[in-house]
Structures are given as structure tokens and as C-alpha cells.
Coordinates of C-alpha atoms in Angstrom, one line a residue:
Chain A
M1 CA -46.3 19.7 -88.4
I2 CA -49.5 20.5 -91.0
C3 CA -48.9 16.8 -91.9
K4 CA -48.5 14.8 -88.7
K5 CA -52.0 17.3 -87.4
A6 CA -53.1 16.0 -91.3
F7 CA -52.6 12.3 -90.9
S8 CA -55.1 13.2 -87.2
F9 CA -57.4 14.1 -89.4
I10 CA -57.3 11.9 -91.8
R11 CA -57.4 8.9 -89.4
R12 CA -59.7 10.3 -87.5
D13 CA -62.2 10.9 -90.8
L14 CA -61.5 6.7 -91.5
V15 CA -61.7 5.4 -88.8
L16 CA -65.7 7.4 -88.4
A17 CA -65.5 6.5 -92.3
T18 CA -64.9 2.3 -92.3
S19 CA -66.5 2.3 -88.8
Y20 CA -70.1 3.2 -91.4
K21 CA -69.1 -0.3 -93.1
F22 CA -72.4 -0.7 -95.1
E23 CA -72.4 2.4 -96.8
F24 CA -68.2 2.5 -97.4
F25 CA -68.7 -0.6 -99.4
L26 CA -72.1 0.8 -100.9
R27 CA -70.3 3.8 -102.3
L28 CA -68.1 2.0 -103.6
F29 CA -70.0 -0.6 -105.2
F30 CA -72.2 2.0 -107.2
I31 CA -68.9 3.3 -108.9
F32 CA -69.4 0.0 -110.7
F33 CA -73.5 1.1 -111.2
S34 CA -72.6 4.8 -112.8
I35 CA -69.4 3.8 -114.8
L36 CA -72.1 1.3 -116.5
T37 CA -73.9 3.3 -116.9
F38 CA -72.6 5.6 -119.3
Y39 CA -70.7 2.7 -121.1
F40 CA -74.2 1.9 -122.7
V41 CA -75.0 5.4 -123.3
A42 CA -71.9 4.9 -125.1
K43 CA -73.4 1.4 -127.1
L44 CA -75.5 3.7 -128.1
V45 CA -74.8 7.2 -128.9
G46 CA -71.9 4.9 -131.1
G47 CA -70.3 7.1 -133.8
V48 CA -73.3 10.6 -133.5
G49 CA -71.3 14.1 -132.7
M50 CA -68.3 12.8 -133.6
A51 CA -67.2 16.3 -134.8
H52 CA -67.6 17.7 -131.7
L53 CA -65.8 14.9 -129.9
E54 CA -63.0 15.0 -132.2
P55 CA -60.9 17.7 -130.2
Y56 CA -60.8 14.8 -127.3
G57 CA -60.2 11.3 -128.8
G58 CA -63.2 11.2 -131.0
D59 CA -64.6 8.7 -128.3
Y60 CA -68.1 9.5 -125.7
F61 CA -67.2 6.8 -122.8
S62 CA -63.6 8.1 -122.5
F63 CA -64.6 11.5 -122.8
V64 CA -68.1 11.7 -120.1
L65 CA -65.6 9.0 -118.1
I66 CA -63.0 12.3 -117.1
G67 CA -66.1 14.1 -117.4
I68 CA -68.0 12.6 -114.5
A69 CA -64.3 11.5 -112.3
F70 CA -63.0 14.3 -112.2
S71 CA -66.1 16.8 -111.6
G72 CA -66.2 14.8 -108.8
Y73 CA -63.7 16.7 -106.8
L74 CA -65.4 19.8 -108.0
M75 CA -68.7 18.2 -105.5
T76 CA -67.0 17.4 -103.1
A77 CA -65.4 20.8 -102.6
L78 CA -68.7 22.6 -102.5
R79 CA -70.2 20.0 -100.1
S80 CA -67.0 19.1 -98.1
F81 CA -66.3 22.5 -96.4
S82 CA -70.0 22.7 -95.9
E83 CA -70.1 19.6 -94.6
S84 CA -67.9 19.6 -92.2
I85 CA -68.6 22.7 -90.7
R86 CA -72.3 21.7 -90.2
G87 CA -71.4 18.3 -89.5
E88 CA -69.3 19.4 -87.1
Q89 CA -71.9 21.8 -85.5
M90 CA -74.5 19.9 -85.4
M91 CA -72.6 17.0 -83.6
G92 CA -71.8 19.4 -81.0
T93 CA -67.5 19.2 -81.5
L94 CA -66.6 21.9 -84.0
E95 CA -66.1 23.9 -80.5
A96 CA -64.2 21.6 -78.5
M97 CA -62.1 21.6 -82.2
L98 CA -62.0 26.5 -81.6
V99 CA -60.5 26.1 -78.9
T100 CA -57.3 24.7 -79.0
P101 CA -54.0 26.3 -80.8
T102 CA -55.4 25.2 -84.6
S103 CA -56.4 28.2 -86.6
A104 CA -60.6 27.7 -87.6
S105 CA -59.0 27.5 -91.3
A106 CA -56.7 24.2 -90.5
I107 CA -59.8 23.3 -88.9
I108 CA -62.6 23.0 -92.0
T109 CA -59.0 22.5 -94.5
L110 CA -58.4 19.2 -92.2
S111 CA -61.5 18.1 -91.7
S112 CA -62.2 17.9 -96.3
L113 CA -59.1 15.6 -96.6
W114 CA -60.2 12.5 -96.5
N115 CA -62.5 13.2 -98.8
F116 CA -60.8 14.7 -101.4
I117 CA -58.5 11.5 -100.3
F118 CA -61.6 9.2 -100.6
T119 CA -62.7 11.1 -104.2
S120 CA -59.7 10.3 -106.0
F121 CA -59.4 6.5 -105.1
R122 CA -63.0 6.7 -106.7
V123 CA -61.4 8.5 -110.1
L124 CA -58.8 6.1 -109.9
M125 CA -61.4 3.3 -109.9
Y126 CA -63.1 5.1 -112.3
L127 CA -60.1 5.0 -114.8
L128 CA -59.5 1.5 -114.0
I129 CA -62.8 0.1 -114.9
G130 CA -63.2 2.6 -118.3
I131 CA -59.6 1.0 -118.8
L132 CA -61.3 -2.5 -118.4
L133 CA -64.3 -2.0 -120.8
G134 CA -61.6 -0.3 -123.3
V135 CA -61.1 3.1 -122.9
D136 CA -57.0 3.6 -124.3
M137 CA -54.7 6.0 -122.5
S138 CA -51.8 4.1 -123.4
N139 CA -50.2 7.1 -124.6
A140 CA -51.3 9.4 -121.2
N141 CA -48.9 12.9 -119.6
I142 CA -49.2 11.9 -115.9
I143 CA -47.5 14.1 -115.5
G144 CA -49.4 17.1 -117.6
A145 CA -53.0 15.4 -115.6
M146 CA -51.0 16.3 -111.4
A147 CA -50.5 19.9 -112.5
I148 CA -54.2 19.4 -113.9
L149 CA -54.8 18.0 -111.2
I150 CA -52.7 19.9 -108.0
L151 CA -54.8 24.2 -109.9
T152 CA -58.4 21.8 -110.3
I153 CA -57.7 21.1 -106.2
I154 CA -56.8 24.5 -106.0
C155 CA -59.7 25.9 -107.8
F156 CA -62.2 24.2 -106.7
G157 CA -61.3 23.6 -102.9
S158 CA -61.5 27.5 -102.9
I159 CA -65.2 27.6 -104.2
G160 CA -66.2 25.3 -101.3
I161 CA -64.3 26.8 -98.3
I162 CA -66.1 29.9 -100.2
S163 CA -69.4 27.7 -99.8
A164 CA -68.4 27.4 -96.5
S165 CA -67.6 31.3 -95.4
F166 CA -71.5 31.1 -96.7
I167 CA -73.0 28.6 -94.7
M168 CA -70.9 30.1 -90.5
T169 CA -72.8 33.0 -92.4
L170 CA -75.5 32.2 -93.4
K171 CA -76.0 28.2 -92.0
K172 CA -78.2 27.3 -94.7
G173 CA -79.0 29.1 -98.8
D174 CA -75.8 28.8 -99.6
P175 CA -75.2 30.5 -103.2
I176 CA -72.0 29.3 -104.0
N177 CA -72.4 25.6 -103.9
M178 CA -76.8 26.1 -105.9
F179 CA -74.4 27.8 -108.7
F180 CA -71.8 25.6 -109.2
M181 CA -74.2 22.8 -108.4
G182 CA -76.3 24.4 -111.3
T183 CA -74.2 25.5 -113.5
S184 CA -71.4 22.7 -113.8
E185 CA -73.3 20.1 -115.2
L186 CA -74.6 21.9 -118.1
F187 CA -71.8 24.2 -118.9
G188 CA -68.8 22.5 -118.0
G189 CA -68.0 20.2 -120.7
V190 CA -69.3 17.1 -118.4
L191 CA -71.6 15.1 -120.2
F192 CA -71.2 16.7 -123.7
P193 CA -68.4 19.0 -125.7
I194 CA -69.3 23.2 -124.8
T195 CA -69.1 23.2 -127.8
V196 CA -72.6 21.8 -128.2
L197 CA -74.3 24.1 -126.2
P198 CA -75.3 27.9 -129.1
E199 CA -72.4 30.6 -128.6
W200 CA -73.3 32.7 -126.3
L201 CA -74.2 29.8 -123.2
Q202 CA -70.4 29.3 -124.1
T203 CA -70.0 32.0 -122.9
I204 CA -70.7 30.8 -119.1
S205 CA -68.6 28.1 -120.4
H206 CA -65.5 30.4 -121.0
I207 CA -66.0 31.5 -117.0
L208 CA -66.2 28.2 -115.0
P209 CA -63.1 26.2 -113.9
I210 CA -64.3 23.1 -114.5
T211 CA -64.0 23.2 -118.2
Y212 CA -60.7 23.6 -118.2
S213 CA -60.5 21.0 -116.1
L214 CA -62.1 18.3 -118.0
S215 CA -60.5 19.5 -120.9
G216 CA -57.5 19.9 -119.7
M217 CA -57.6 16.6 -118.0
R218 CA -59.1 15.2 -121.6
H219 CA -56.0 16.0 -123.2
A220 CA -53.7 14.6 -121.1
L221 CA -55.0 11.4 -120.3
L222 CA -56.8 10.2 -124.2
Q223 CA -54.3 12.4 -126.3
G224 CA -51.1 12.7 -124.4
Y225 CA -51.0 16.6 -125.4
S226 CA -47.7 17.8 -123.0
L227 CA -46.9 20.5 -121.2
H228 CA -47.3 23.0 -123.2
A229 CA -49.9 21.9 -125.4
L230 CA -52.0 21.8 -122.1
A231 CA -50.8 25.6 -121.5
P232 CA -54.4 27.0 -122.1
E233 CA -55.6 25.0 -118.7
I234 CA -53.4 25.3 -117.1
I235 CA -52.7 29.1 -117.3
A236 CA -56.7 30.0 -116.9
L237 CA -57.3 27.4 -114.5
L238 CA -53.3 29.6 -112.5
V239 CA -55.8 33.2 -113.4
F240 CA -58.4 31.2 -111.2
S241 CA -56.2 30.3 -108.7
V242 CA -54.1 33.3 -108.2
V243 CA -57.7 34.9 -108.0
L244 CA -59.6 32.6 -105.5
V245 CA -57.3 31.1 -102.8
P246 CA -57.2 35.1 -101.3
S247 CA -60.5 35.9 -102.0
S248 CA -61.9 31.9 -100.2
L249 CA -59.4 32.3 -97.8
L250 CA -60.5 36.3 -97.1
A251 CA -64.4 34.7 -97.2
F252 CA -63.0 32.3 -94.2
R253 CA -61.5 34.8 -92.1
Y254 CA -64.4 37.7 -92.1
A255 CA -67.4 34.7 -91.7
V256 CA -65.7 33.3 -89.2
N257 CA -64.5 36.3 -87.1
K258 CA -68.8 37.7 -88.2
A259 CA -69.6 34.4 -86.4
K260 CA -67.6 35.2 -83.4
V261 CA -69.1 38.6 -83.8
D262 CA -72.8 37.0 -83.8
G263 CA -71.7 34.4 -81.4
S264 CA -73.3 32.6 -83.7
L265 CA -69.8 29.9 -84.6
V266 CA -71.2 26.4 -83.1
Q267 CA -75.0 26.7 -84.2
Y268 CA -76.2 25.6 -86.7
Chain B
M1 CA -48.4 41.8 -62.0
R2 CA -50.7 41.0 -63.4
C3 CA -53.8 38.5 -63.1
T4 CA -53.8 35.2 -64.9
I5 CA -57.3 36.6 -65.7
E6 CA -58.2 39.9 -65.3
T7 CA -61.1 41.4 -67.1
H8 CA -62.3 45.6 -68.2
E9 CA -66.0 47.0 -69.0
L10 CA -65.7 43.3 -70.9
T11 CA -69.6 43.5 -72.5
K12 CA -70.8 41.7 -74.8
K13 CA -74.5 42.8 -77.1
F14 CA -75.7 40.2 -79.0
A15 CA -78.5 41.7 -82.3
L16 CA -81.0 40.1 -81.6
Q17 CA -82.8 38.2 -85.5
K18 CA -85.7 40.4 -87.7
G19 CA -89.1 38.4 -88.0
F20 CA -89.9 38.7 -92.2
T21 CA -91.9 41.6 -91.3
D22 CA -88.8 43.5 -89.5
F23 CA -87.1 42.9 -91.5
F24 CA -88.4 44.3 -94.0
L25 CA -90.7 47.0 -92.8
H26 CA -87.3 48.3 -91.0
P27 CA -84.2 47.2 -92.6
L28 CA -81.9 49.2 -91.2
A29 CA -83.1 49.5 -87.2
K30 CA -80.8 47.4 -84.6
D31 CA -82.7 45.9 -81.5
E32 CA -79.9 44.8 -79.2
I33 CA -79.8 42.5 -76.0
T34 CA -76.4 43.3 -73.8
A35 CA -75.4 39.5 -72.5
V36 CA -72.5 40.9 -70.2
E37 CA -72.5 44.2 -69.4
E38 CA -69.1 46.1 -68.0
V39 CA -67.5 43.4 -65.7
N40 CA -64.7 43.8 -64.3
I41 CA -62.3 40.7 -62.0
K42 CA -59.3 39.5 -61.4
I43 CA -58.3 36.3 -61.0
E44 CA -55.5 35.3 -59.3
K45 CA -52.9 32.2 -60.5
G46 CA -54.4 28.8 -58.7
E47 CA -57.6 30.6 -57.7
L48 CA -60.5 28.2 -57.8
F49 CA -63.2 31.1 -59.2
G50 CA -67.3 30.9 -58.9
I51 CA -69.7 32.2 -60.9
L52 CA -73.1 31.7 -60.2
G53 CA -76.2 33.3 -61.4
P54 CA -79.6 31.9 -62.8
N55 CA -80.2 31.3 -66.2
G56 CA -79.6 33.2 -69.0
A57 CA -77.6 35.7 -66.6
G58 CA -74.8 36.1 -69.4
K59 CA -72.3 32.6 -67.6
T60 CA -71.6 31.0 -70.5
T61 CA -71.6 34.3 -72.8
L62 CA -68.5 35.2 -70.3
I63 CA -66.3 31.6 -70.5
K64 CA -67.3 32.2 -74.0
M65 CA -65.3 35.7 -74.5
L66 CA -62.4 34.3 -72.2
C67 CA -62.4 31.1 -74.5
T68 CA -62.2 33.1 -77.0
L69 CA -65.3 32.0 -79.0
I70 CA -66.9 35.7 -78.8
S71 CA -65.9 38.4 -79.4
P72 CA -66.2 41.3 -76.7
T73 CA -68.4 43.8 -78.3
E74 CA -66.9 46.4 -75.3
G75 CA -63.8 46.5 -73.4
T76 CA -60.5 43.6 -73.1
A77 CA -59.5 41.3 -71.2
Y78 CA -56.4 39.2 -70.5
V79 CA -56.2 35.8 -69.6
N80 CA -52.4 34.1 -68.9
G81 CA -51.2 37.8 -69.7
Y82 CA -52.2 37.2 -73.5
D83 CA -55.3 39.5 -74.7
I84 CA -58.4 37.2 -75.4
A85 CA -58.8 39.9 -78.9
K86 CA -55.4 40.4 -80.2
D87 CA -53.8 37.6 -78.8
S88 CA -56.2 34.6 -79.4
G89 CA -54.4 32.0 -80.1
K90 CA -52.1 31.9 -77.2
V91 CA -55.0 32.2 -75.3
R92 CA -56.5 29.3 -76.7
E93 CA -52.5 27.9 -75.8
S94 CA -52.6 28.3 -72.3
I95 CA -56.5 27.7 -70.8
G96 CA -58.7 23.9 -71.5
F97 CA -62.4 24.1 -71.5
I98 CA -64.5 21.5 -70.1
T99 CA -68.3 21.0 -70.7
A100 CA -70.8 18.8 -70.0
D101 CA -71.8 18.5 -73.3
E102 CA -71.0 15.0 -74.0
R103 CA -71.7 15.8 -78.0
S104 CA -68.2 17.6 -78.1
F105 CA -66.6 13.9 -78.7
Y106 CA -66.9 11.8 -81.3
W107 CA -69.0 9.2 -80.4
R108 CA -67.7 6.5 -82.5
L109 CA -64.2 7.2 -81.5
T110 CA -62.6 4.9 -78.8
G111 CA -61.6 7.4 -75.6
R112 CA -58.7 7.2 -76.4
Q113 CA -58.9 7.3 -79.9
N114 CA -61.1 10.9 -79.3
L115 CA -58.1 11.7 -76.9
K116 CA -54.9 11.7 -79.6
F117 CA -57.0 13.3 -82.7
F118 CA -57.7 16.3 -80.1
A119 CA -53.9 16.0 -78.7
S120 CA -53.4 16.5 -82.0
L121 CA -55.1 19.9 -82.0
H122 CA -53.3 20.9 -79.6
N123 CA -50.1 20.0 -80.9
F124 CA -48.9 16.5 -79.4
Y125 CA -48.0 14.6 -81.9
S126 CA -46.6 10.8 -82.2
Y127 CA -44.6 9.8 -78.4
D128 CA -45.2 13.0 -76.9
A129 CA -49.1 12.9 -77.9
E130 CA -49.0 8.4 -76.6
K131 CA -47.5 9.9 -73.3
R132 CA -50.0 12.9 -72.2
V133 CA -53.0 10.5 -73.5
D134 CA -51.6 6.9 -71.1
E135 CA -51.2 10.4 -68.1
L136 CA -54.5 11.7 -68.8
L137 CA -55.8 8.5 -68.8
S138 CA -54.6 7.4 -66.1
L139 CA -55.3 10.4 -63.4
I140 CA -59.2 9.6 -64.6
G141 CA -58.9 5.6 -63.9
L142 CA -59.8 5.3 -67.7
E143 CA -56.8 3.3 -68.4
N144 CA -60.0 -0.4 -68.6
R145 CA -61.5 1.6 -70.7
A146 CA -60.0 3.5 -72.7
D147 CA -60.1 1.2 -76.0
D148 CA -63.8 1.3 -75.9
R149 CA -66.1 3.4 -77.8
F150 CA -66.6 6.7 -77.1
L151 CA -70.6 5.5 -77.0
S152 CA -70.5 2.8 -75.1
Y153 CA -69.5 4.4 -71.8
S154 CA -71.3 6.4 -69.2
A155 CA -72.3 9.7 -68.1
G156 CA -69.8 9.6 -65.8
M157 CA -67.2 8.6 -67.9
K158 CA -67.5 11.1 -70.8
Q159 CA -67.3 13.7 -68.1
R160 CA -64.2 12.4 -67.0
M161 CA -63.3 12.3 -71.1
A162 CA -64.4 15.9 -71.0
I163 CA -62.0 17.1 -68.3
A164 CA -59.0 14.8 -69.9
R165 CA -59.5 16.2 -73.1
G166 CA -59.7 20.0 -71.1
L167 CA -55.9 18.7 -69.3
L168 CA -54.3 17.6 -71.9
N169 CA -53.0 20.6 -73.0
D170 CA -51.5 21.6 -69.2
P171 CA -53.6 24.4 -69.2
A172 CA -53.0 26.9 -66.6
V173 CA -56.6 28.3 -67.4
V174 CA -58.9 25.3 -67.1
F175 CA -62.6 26.9 -67.8
M176 CA -65.1 24.1 -66.9
D177 CA -69.0 25.4 -67.7
E178 CA -71.6 23.4 -65.5
P179 CA -69.0 20.4 -65.4
T180 CA -71.2 18.8 -63.2
K181 CA -74.8 19.4 -64.7
A182 CA -75.0 15.3 -66.4
L183 CA -73.5 13.3 -62.9
D184 CA -75.6 11.7 -60.0
P185 CA -74.9 13.9 -57.1
G186 CA -72.4 11.0 -55.8
A187 CA -70.4 11.5 -59.3
A188 CA -70.6 14.7 -59.5
Q189 CA -69.0 14.6 -55.6
N190 CA -66.4 13.0 -56.6
L191 CA -65.7 15.2 -59.6
R192 CA -65.7 17.6 -56.6
E193 CA -62.9 17.0 -55.1
F194 CA -61.0 16.1 -57.6
I195 CA -60.6 19.5 -59.7
R196 CA -59.6 20.4 -56.0
E197 CA -56.5 18.1 -54.4
R198 CA -55.7 17.2 -58.7
I199 CA -56.4 20.2 -60.5
V200 CA -55.9 23.4 -58.6
K201 CA -53.8 21.7 -55.0
E202 CA -52.0 19.0 -56.3
Q203 CA -51.5 21.0 -60.7
R204 CA -51.8 24.7 -59.3
K205 CA -54.0 25.0 -62.1
T206 CA -56.5 28.3 -62.3
V207 CA -60.1 27.1 -62.4
F208 CA -62.7 29.6 -63.6
L209 CA -66.2 27.4 -62.3
S210 CA -69.2 28.5 -63.6
T211 CA -72.5 26.7 -62.1
H212 CA -76.2 26.2 -60.8
H213 CA -75.0 25.0 -57.8
L214 CA -75.2 26.5 -54.7
G215 CA -73.7 24.0 -52.6
E216 CA -70.8 23.5 -54.9
A217 CA -69.8 26.4 -55.3
E218 CA -70.1 27.2 -51.7
Q219 CA -67.7 24.1 -51.0
L220 CA -65.2 24.4 -54.0
C221 CA -64.9 27.7 -54.8
D222 CA -62.4 30.0 -53.2
R223 CA -63.7 34.0 -54.8
I224 CA -67.2 33.9 -55.7
V225 CA -69.1 35.7 -58.8
I226 CA -72.8 36.3 -58.7
I227 CA -74.1 37.7 -61.6
D228 CA -77.4 38.5 -63.6
Q229 CA -78.6 39.2 -67.0
G230 CA -75.1 40.8 -68.1
K231 CA -74.1 42.0 -64.6
I232 CA -72.5 41.5 -61.6
K233 CA -74.1 42.1 -58.4
V234 CA -71.6 41.0 -55.8
I235 CA -67.9 39.6 -56.0
G236 CA -65.6 38.4 -52.9
T237 CA -65.1 34.6 -50.5
I238 CA -68.6 33.0 -49.0
G239 CA -67.7 34.3 -46.0
E240 CA -67.3 37.9 -46.8
L241 CA -70.5 37.4 -48.7
K242 CA -72.1 36.4 -46.1
S243 CA -71.0 38.1 -43.5
D244 CA -72.2 41.5 -45.6
L245 CA -75.0 40.2 -44.7
H246 CA -75.3 41.0 -40.9
K247 CA -78.2 38.9 -40.0
P248 CA -77.1 34.8 -38.3
N249 CA -76.1 31.5 -39.7
P250 CA -76.9 33.0 -43.5
T251 CA -77.1 30.1 -46.7
L252 CA -75.1 31.7 -50.3
G253 CA -78.9 31.0 -51.1
D254 CA -80.0 33.8 -48.7
V255 CA -76.7 35.6 -50.1
F256 CA -78.3 34.9 -53.5
V257 CA -81.6 36.3 -53.2
H258 CA -80.2 39.2 -51.7
H259 CA -78.4 40.3 -54.3
T260 CA -80.6 38.8 -57.4
G261 CA -83.8 39.3 -55.9
K262 CA -84.6 35.9 -57.2
E263 CA -84.5 32.2 -55.3
F264 CA -81.9 30.0 -57.1
K265 CA -84.1 26.2 -57.7
E266 CA -80.9 23.2 -57.6
E267 CA -82.1 19.8 -56.4
M268 CA -79.5 17.8 -54.5
A269 CA -76.2 19.3 -54.9
E270 CA -77.0 21.5 -51.9
H271 CA -76.7 18.4 -50.1
P272 CA -73.3 16.5 -52.6
Q273 CA -72.5 14.4 -49.1
S274 CA -75.5 12.5 -48.4
G275 CA -75.5 11.9 -52.1
R276 CA -72.6 10.9 -52.5
R277 CA -72.9 8.0 -49.7
R278 CA -76.0 6.8 -51.4
M279 CA -73.6 5.9 -55.0
V280 CA -70.4 5.4 -54.6
H281 CA -71.9 1.8 -53.2
G282 CA -73.2 1.1 -55.7
M283 CA -70.8 1.6 -57.9
H284 CA -67.6 -0.2 -59.2
G285 CA -65.9 -0.2 -56.3
G286 CA -65.7 3.8 -54.6
R287 CA -62.6 5.8 -55.5
M288 CA -58.7 5.3 -56.2
R289 CA -56.8 7.3 -56.8
G290 CA -58.0 8.1 -60.3
M291 CA -61.1 9.9 -60.0
R292 CA -64.7 7.8 -60.0
F293 CA -67.9 9.1 -60.7

């Protein structure tokens, strides 16, 4: 039943997204520009910083391609849950949805599915274009990459739901979103390996799930690490999941109850 | 036997928003406003019950509490036998909610796509959803425009869509929050007939109707409650309320003024019939078995 419901949400969002045709194709088109920018930056950088890149295969373009592609999941998680609440509040559709038997948490989770699907499509485009531009993924461990991806989505999704809980309560000014948006690119190893950072700053990197997610994904896709070799990243992401999933569900339940008490469920 | 809707001392207090100065000078001070105060009502199955009151009287807050969108501060309420606080999921399974807010649809989806999406929220999928949506589109007379985008619909058509959505799950109880607010007099009159004949008489649904229009309440409701500043002023049939005034030819407006001390301002709704006669001829072929408004 949940699959059928999920399909209804995806179909709704697909129709809405493709009804704005120009924006839909523009978003796809600008993926090329983003990749090309980093392709030429990599050409400029060349072998500089090779020591830091060695654990990931030694090529900067491959490194950054995985970084920008998969960090998209974090950005999607941080934006889509809270934006779906805000969007439905502003469109006026949230109230009509909340008087149905479908729970608020299901509505918010399923409303974000399309964004994750679009992000996955974008990641696929990144990887395909990367391969065309010379990134070697011939040894990729697809099963390992999928395991990392699933745990990544669970962790990032939970962070997104906590962020949405703040939006439900505060309406604007969500500290979770600001924290992860502000720190992930610098400390998460998106554009450069975290070993470039001073050691004391690397401590921050180690408390962010994105660090393990990107590291694991690079090892799996670029170097074909086995599941056994990926164990440190998988275990770290599992620990984050065990903490974040129940916390996010509790936070969201609290936020919905508080909004019902305040009468602010559909206010924005 | 328990009534379809029953409330006991139902109360809702809202915390007032603090300004910056109060926030820092009196961080623990708690200012509240009482939107609904100790409301006790009992509504029988198949009854068309109206709630009347001026702006800010607490009508919408009361409806939203019964629809589980707002939690009560004190008191209890049962809808279709389910406690609104403890069995909110069961309550939502047995109610339909119809508002005058045309924004509550996806404007870039078609009417059919909108209804199918909301049907899935009521756990109707595939063939079941299609069948139910087709039935309702036929009921509201929108079969021919079902595959046009919602944004191309007139105000009346949008309101018909709201009615169809409210009936998707074949609810035992239908809440209507000023359903004729956005309609012209003719369309409003047709909607009233539809509510009375099709929803209440034919389908035996219990309707809880909030309205600003005395004429509408008089024409439709079996019983009404007049509410002001969150409190029930009086409850009963229109005849009972009028006869209690002990004056010749009292109107519902007189009842309202007597109990609230306020004039009830309304426009054409007091004379819906005349409005209808004027408007229907200019529409598309008048009323058929479904709705035309």
C-alpha cells in the first residue's frame, strides 16, 4: 500500500515538475556546466596535492566529481523535506492532506521522494559525463556503492526530517539546515580531501556523516573496495542511522503535536 | 447511543505571540486567548447542523479541532464514535472536509489528477480510485472538464471540486467551512440544494456547516448553534429559537442580535432565490442531475 501511495506522490510531482518545462530542462542543462568547470579546474590543478588524493586514486577530477554528485543528496535532504512543508503550506494544500488518514510524517516523507529521484538521476548524469571525460570506474564495486548510498540517504533523510521539524515549529530560521549547509562543503570532503585541513579541524569532519558517505563512495566507485574494506565507512554510517532515524521521528512527532497545540500547522 | 458528533466542555486557548520587548522582559509570562470555551454539542446522524457567528467567534477553530487539525486545550470530543485526541486517525477516516479555499488544490494538475491524488491519501488506488473519482465527477457534473487543468476552472467549478474531494472517502460526517463564500448567489443556491438533497437526504450524511449567511442557515439547517467569542449563545431549531423571542414575525437576524448583541452583516445570501433566478439563465444550461454552480 505504501508503494502505491509513494507512486501517487511521485506521479503528482512529476506532472508538476514537467508542467514547468523550461525550468525542468534548464536544470538538466546546467549539470554539464558544473561538471565542465571542475574538469578544467582539475586540469589546472594537475598533480598538485597528489599525496592527499592518493587514498582515492590520485585524480582530482574523479575525486571532485563524486564529491559534488553525492553531496547533492545532502542538499536535497536538507531542502526537500522543509521545502515540501513550506510549499504545501503556501499552496494551501497541506490542510487538505492532513485531514486524510495518511499521517503527517508519511505526507512529508513521500512529498520528498521526487526530489531524491531527480537527484539520483542527476548523480547518474554526473557519473556518465564523468566517464565520458575519462573517469575510470571499471573496477567499481556496485554492491558496496549501493550499500553506502542507501545508508547515505537514510542519514541525510533523517537530518532533513529534523530540519523540517524546525520549519514546522519556527517556520523560518532552521539551525540544522544552516549548520549542515555551512559546514559540509568545508569539512565534509566535497571539494578536497579532509587531510588538507589542520588536524584539529578534521575533528569536525569526523562528526559529519557526509565525510564517511563521500569517502566510502569514492573507495567503492573509483577503487573498487570490497565490502570488508568499506567496513569503517559502513559502520560509521550505520551508527549515524541508529541515532538519527529515531531522533528525527521523535522530533517530527513533537513538532506536529506542538503545531497542533499552537494551531500553526498550516501557517507559514 | 452515542451521537455522530459529541463535545464535552471543549475548549481551545491559544498562546499570544510576544513582541521582542515582552520576550526579553517577561520571558516566562504566558498570555492566552480563549478561542473556544466549554462547548457542549450533540449532533445526530443525518442531521444538518449549522454553526453561526461573527468573524473570530471560534467557528473555524471548532471545526479544525473536530477535524483533528488543532488539539483541544481541555475537554473531549467524539466524531463518529472516535475520540479526536486518542483516535485521530480513525476520525480522519470517517470525515470529509470542505472549505471555500480554492488554493487547496494543485492548480497545474487536472481536476481528475487532483482527485486521484487525494483519493490515494484516503487509501484508494488504481481501479478503486478511478471508479470513485468517475462517480464523483459525474455527481458534481464535471466529467467533461475533468482532464483540464484546475487553473482553468471557474470559482464554481473549483468549489465543486472541493465538494468531490470532501466526499472521496464516502465519509459519515462532512464538515463544511463556509462552502458558498466564493460563489455568486445562483451558484450558492444550487450548492445549497445539492447539500440538502444529495448529501443529507440521499446519502444520509451528517453535515456540520459553518456559515456567515443567515439565509443559508435558515434554508438548510435542522438545528443551529450561535457562537460568539468562543462561547455557545444558543442552540436549537430555527423555529425554537424564533419562538423564544416572543415577538411577531421574528427573523433569524433578530435571534442573532438578541443573543450576541451584534448586527449580522451579509449581502445577497438573505435572498438566495432571487439571486439564483438572475444568474442561472446566464450559465451553461442550468441545473442537471449533478450540480451546476
